[in-house]
Amino acid sequence: VDYCATEDHGCEHECVNADGSYFCRCPKGFALNSDKKTCTKIDYCASLRHGCQHECVNTDYSYSCRCLKGFTLNPDQKTCRRINYCALNKPGCEHECINTEEGYYCRCRRGYTLDPNGKTCSRVDHCAEQDHGCEQLCLNTEESFLCQCSEGFLINEDLKTCS
């Protein structure tokens, strides 16, 4: 007897004939509800057994793990590691490459300034960028400048004028 054809089974998805009766079955990715007739999509992430370090994303028949911005999924497909943009992109920073959550930026050592291209560095010209007040010669140092005197002259106590 085909009970699925003769009975008003009310199965939401599939009716399966059994010995002297029938039962309802859900498609893959769904679970039979307590009413034994309707189905609910399985929330694979809700089980907390997924093992995802950052985020769990339900798929049709399972789940996948996803990492937060600035991280990439490890080969185990569950754990995440911070992206090293400096190593990954070989950005060509002349002095230092600094990783950020969304990428990287180049930074120059003390006494240098970053050029407009964002990669190369130029020595800071302290003598040119301010009114140094040196009577004769201005000498750039790493962090500032020094006044010097031409040959045959000595620097005065004010460290600016020569005599």
Tab-separated table of C-alpha atoms in Angstrom:
chain	number	residue	atom	x	y	z
A	1	VAL	CA	0.000	0.000	0.000
A	2	ASP	CA	1.289	3.463	-0.880
A	3	TYR	CA	0.428	5.339	2.310
A	4	CYS	CA	2.053	8.514	1.000
A	5	ALA	CA	-0.403	8.543	-1.926
A	6	THR	CA	-3.538	7.576	0.021
A	7	GLU	CA	-3.043	9.401	3.338
A	8	ASP	CA	-3.052	13.140	3.950
A	9	HIS	CA	0.495	12.877	5.299
A	10	GLY	CA	1.212	16.639	5.565
A	11	CYS	CA	4.938	16.158	5.016
A	12	GLU	CA	6.576	19.464	4.162
A	13	HIS	CA	9.205	17.907	1.918
A	14	GLU	CA	9.178	14.151	1.352
A	15	CYS	CA	6.914	11.285	2.382
A	16	VAL	CA	8.517	7.834	2.685
A	17	ASN	CA	6.479	4.602	2.829
A	18	ALA	CA	7.373	2.261	5.701
A	19	ASP	CA	6.021	-1.062	6.993
A	20	GLY	CA	2.294	-0.396	7.357
A	21	SER	CA	2.807	3.350	7.665
A	22	TYR	CA	4.854	6.302	6.425
A	23	PHE	CA	7.250	8.940	7.759
A	24	CYS	CA	8.355	12.385	6.674
A	25	ARG	CA	11.923	13.114	5.602
A	26	CYS	CA	13.758	16.404	5.138
A	27	PRO	CA	16.287	17.216	2.445
A	28	LYS	CA	19.992	17.425	3.226
A	29	GLY	CA	20.788	20.438	5.383
A	30	PHE	CA	17.380	20.360	7.124
A	31	ALA	CA	16.168	18.664	10.317
A	32	LEU	CA	12.719	17.250	11.074
A	33	ASN	CA	10.839	19.300	13.652
A	34	SER	CA	9.103	17.796	16.702
A	35	ASP	CA	5.786	17.722	14.786
A	36	LYS	CA	7.475	15.068	12.573
A	37	LYS	CA	6.144	16.835	9.454
A	38	THR	CA	7.910	20.172	8.961
A	39	CYS	CA	11.609	20.886	8.522
A	40	THR	CA	14.004	23.577	9.731
A	41	LYS	CA	17.307	24.534	8.133
A	42	ILE	CA	20.147	23.219	10.275
A	43	ASP	CA	22.232	25.926	11.984
A	44	TYR	CA	25.616	24.191	11.942
A	45	CYS	CA	27.269	27.144	13.661
A	46	ALA	CA	24.903	27.012	16.648
A	47	SER	CA	26.362	23.719	17.844
A	48	LEU	CA	29.548	25.462	19.049
A	49	ARG	CA	31.465	22.357	17.977
A	50	HIS	CA	32.543	24.010	14.755
A	51	GLY	CA	35.917	25.081	16.210
A	52	CYS	CA	36.110	28.337	14.255
A	53	GLN	CA	38.497	30.763	15.921
A	54	HIS	CA	36.782	33.927	14.653
A	55	GLU	CA	33.492	33.490	12.755
A	56	CYS	CA	31.334	30.548	11.698
A	57	VAL	CA	29.269	30.892	8.501
A	58	ASN	CA	26.480	28.457	7.648
A	59	THR	CA	26.581	26.970	4.145
A	60	ASP	CA	23.945	24.818	2.424
A	61	TYR	CA	25.032	21.514	3.944
A	62	SER	CA	27.658	22.454	6.492
A	63	TYR	CA	29.613	25.511	7.654
A	64	SER	CA	32.848	27.320	6.942
A	65	CYS	CA	35.108	29.418	9.117
A	66	ARG	CA	35.916	33.026	8.320
A	67	CYS	CA	38.522	35.355	9.813
A	68	LEU	CA	38.188	38.952	10.910
A	69	LYS	CA	39.632	41.768	8.801
A	70	GLY	CA	43.429	41.717	8.803
A	71	PHE	CA	43.579	37.932	9.325
A	72	THR	CA	43.706	34.953	6.978
A	73	LEU	CA	42.502	31.371	7.417
A	74	ASN	CA	45.162	28.772	8.252
A	75	PRO	CA	45.373	25.457	6.337
A	76	ASP	CA	43.325	23.779	9.112
A	77	GLN	CA	40.391	25.934	7.850
A	78	LYS	CA	39.494	26.830	11.465
A	79	THR	CA	42.178	29.048	12.995
A	80	CYS	CA	43.336	32.462	11.805
A	81	ARG	CA	46.656	34.292	11.642
A	82	ARG	CA	47.371	38.001	11.216
A	83	ILE	CA	48.218	38.939	7.639
A	84	ASN	CA	51.789	40.178	7.282
A	85	TYR	CA	51.204	42.675	4.477
A	86	CYS	CA	54.840	43.767	4.538
A	87	ALA	CA	56.072	40.224	3.817
A	88	LEU	CA	53.189	39.446	1.460
A	89	ASN	CA	53.380	42.521	-0.755
A	90	LYS	CA	57.106	43.297	-0.634
A	91	PRO	CA	56.049	46.950	-0.703
A	92	GLY	CA	59.492	48.452	-1.312
A	93	CYS	CA	59.742	50.647	1.773
A	94	GLU	CA	63.220	52.166	1.908
A	95	HIS	CA	63.511	52.089	5.713
A	96	GLU	CA	60.678	50.364	7.632
A	97	CYS	CA	57.404	48.662	6.716
A	98	ILE	CA	54.669	48.812	9.376
A	99	ASN	CA	51.752	46.333	9.264
A	100	THR	CA	48.252	47.636	10.016
A	101	GLU	CA	44.915	45.793	10.213
A	102	GLU	CA	44.055	46.761	6.646
A	103	GLY	CA	47.463	46.907	4.976
A	104	TYR	CA	50.779	48.596	5.624
A	105	TYR	CA	52.595	51.906	5.507
A	106	CYS	CA	56.227	52.894	5.118
A	107	ARG	CA	58.056	54.779	7.865
A	108	CYS	CA	61.426	56.492	7.862
A	109	ARG	CA	64.104	56.423	10.545
A	110	ARG	CA	64.603	59.468	12.744
A	111	GLY	CA	66.117	62.373	10.866
A	112	TYR	CA	64.366	61.407	7.625
A	113	THR	CA	60.994	62.254	6.133
A	114	LEU	CA	58.784	60.130	3.894
A	115	ASP	CA	58.784	61.215	0.260
A	116	PRO	CA	55.477	61.828	-1.584
A	117	ASN	CA	55.686	58.348	-3.182
A	118	GLY	CA	55.113	56.884	0.300
A	119	LYS	CA	58.113	54.552	-0.008
A	120	THR	CA	61.440	56.380	-0.119
A	121	CYS	CA	62.978	58.628	2.537
A	122	SER	CA	64.926	61.878	2.388
A	123	ARG	CA	67.086	63.387	5.100
A	124	VAL	CA	65.254	66.185	6.907
A	125	ASP	CA	66.882	69.533	6.082
A	126	HIS	CA	66.461	71.324	9.420
A	127	CYS	CA	68.538	74.236	8.153
A	128	ALA	CA	66.192	74.870	5.218
A	129	GLU	CA	62.868	74.347	6.978
A	130	GLN	CA	63.306	76.997	9.677
A	131	ASP	CA	64.992	80.318	10.422
A	132	HIS	CA	68.024	78.820	12.104
A	133	GLY	CA	69.739	82.145	12.879
A	134	CYS	CA	73.230	80.855	12.139
A	135	GLU	CA	75.533	83.732	11.188
A	136	GLN	CA	77.716	81.694	8.851
A	137	LEU	CA	77.093	77.958	8.386
A	138	CYS	CA	74.209	75.665	9.335
A	139	LEU	CA	74.925	71.937	9.758
A	140	ASN	CA	72.079	69.411	9.835
A	141	THR	CA	72.113	66.835	12.628
A	142	GLU	CA	69.826	63.838	13.010
A	143	GLU	CA	67.255	65.700	15.104
A	144	SER	CA	68.059	69.384	14.619
A	145	PHE	CA	70.936	71.596	13.452
A	146	LEU	CA	74.154	73.214	14.666
A	147	CYS	CA	75.675	76.545	13.726
A	148	GLN	CA	79.298	76.490	12.584
A	149	CYS	CA	81.795	79.122	11.667
A	150	SER	CA	84.000	79.396	8.615
A	151	GLU	CA	87.699	78.629	8.920
A	152	GLY	CA	89.463	81.161	11.124
A	153	PHE	CA	86.311	82.039	13.125
A	154	LEU	CA	85.042	80.704	16.456
A	155	ILE	CA	81.455	80.185	17.553
A	156	ASN	CA	80.279	82.582	20.269
A	157	GLU	CA	78.448	81.628	23.496
A	158	ASP	CA	75.082	82.147	21.793
A	159	LEU	CA	76.032	79.202	19.508
A	160	LYS	CA	74.860	81.229	16.489
A	161	THR	CA	77.293	84.072	15.842
A	162	CYS	CA	80.979	83.893	15.021
A	163	SER	CA	83.996	86.067	15.889
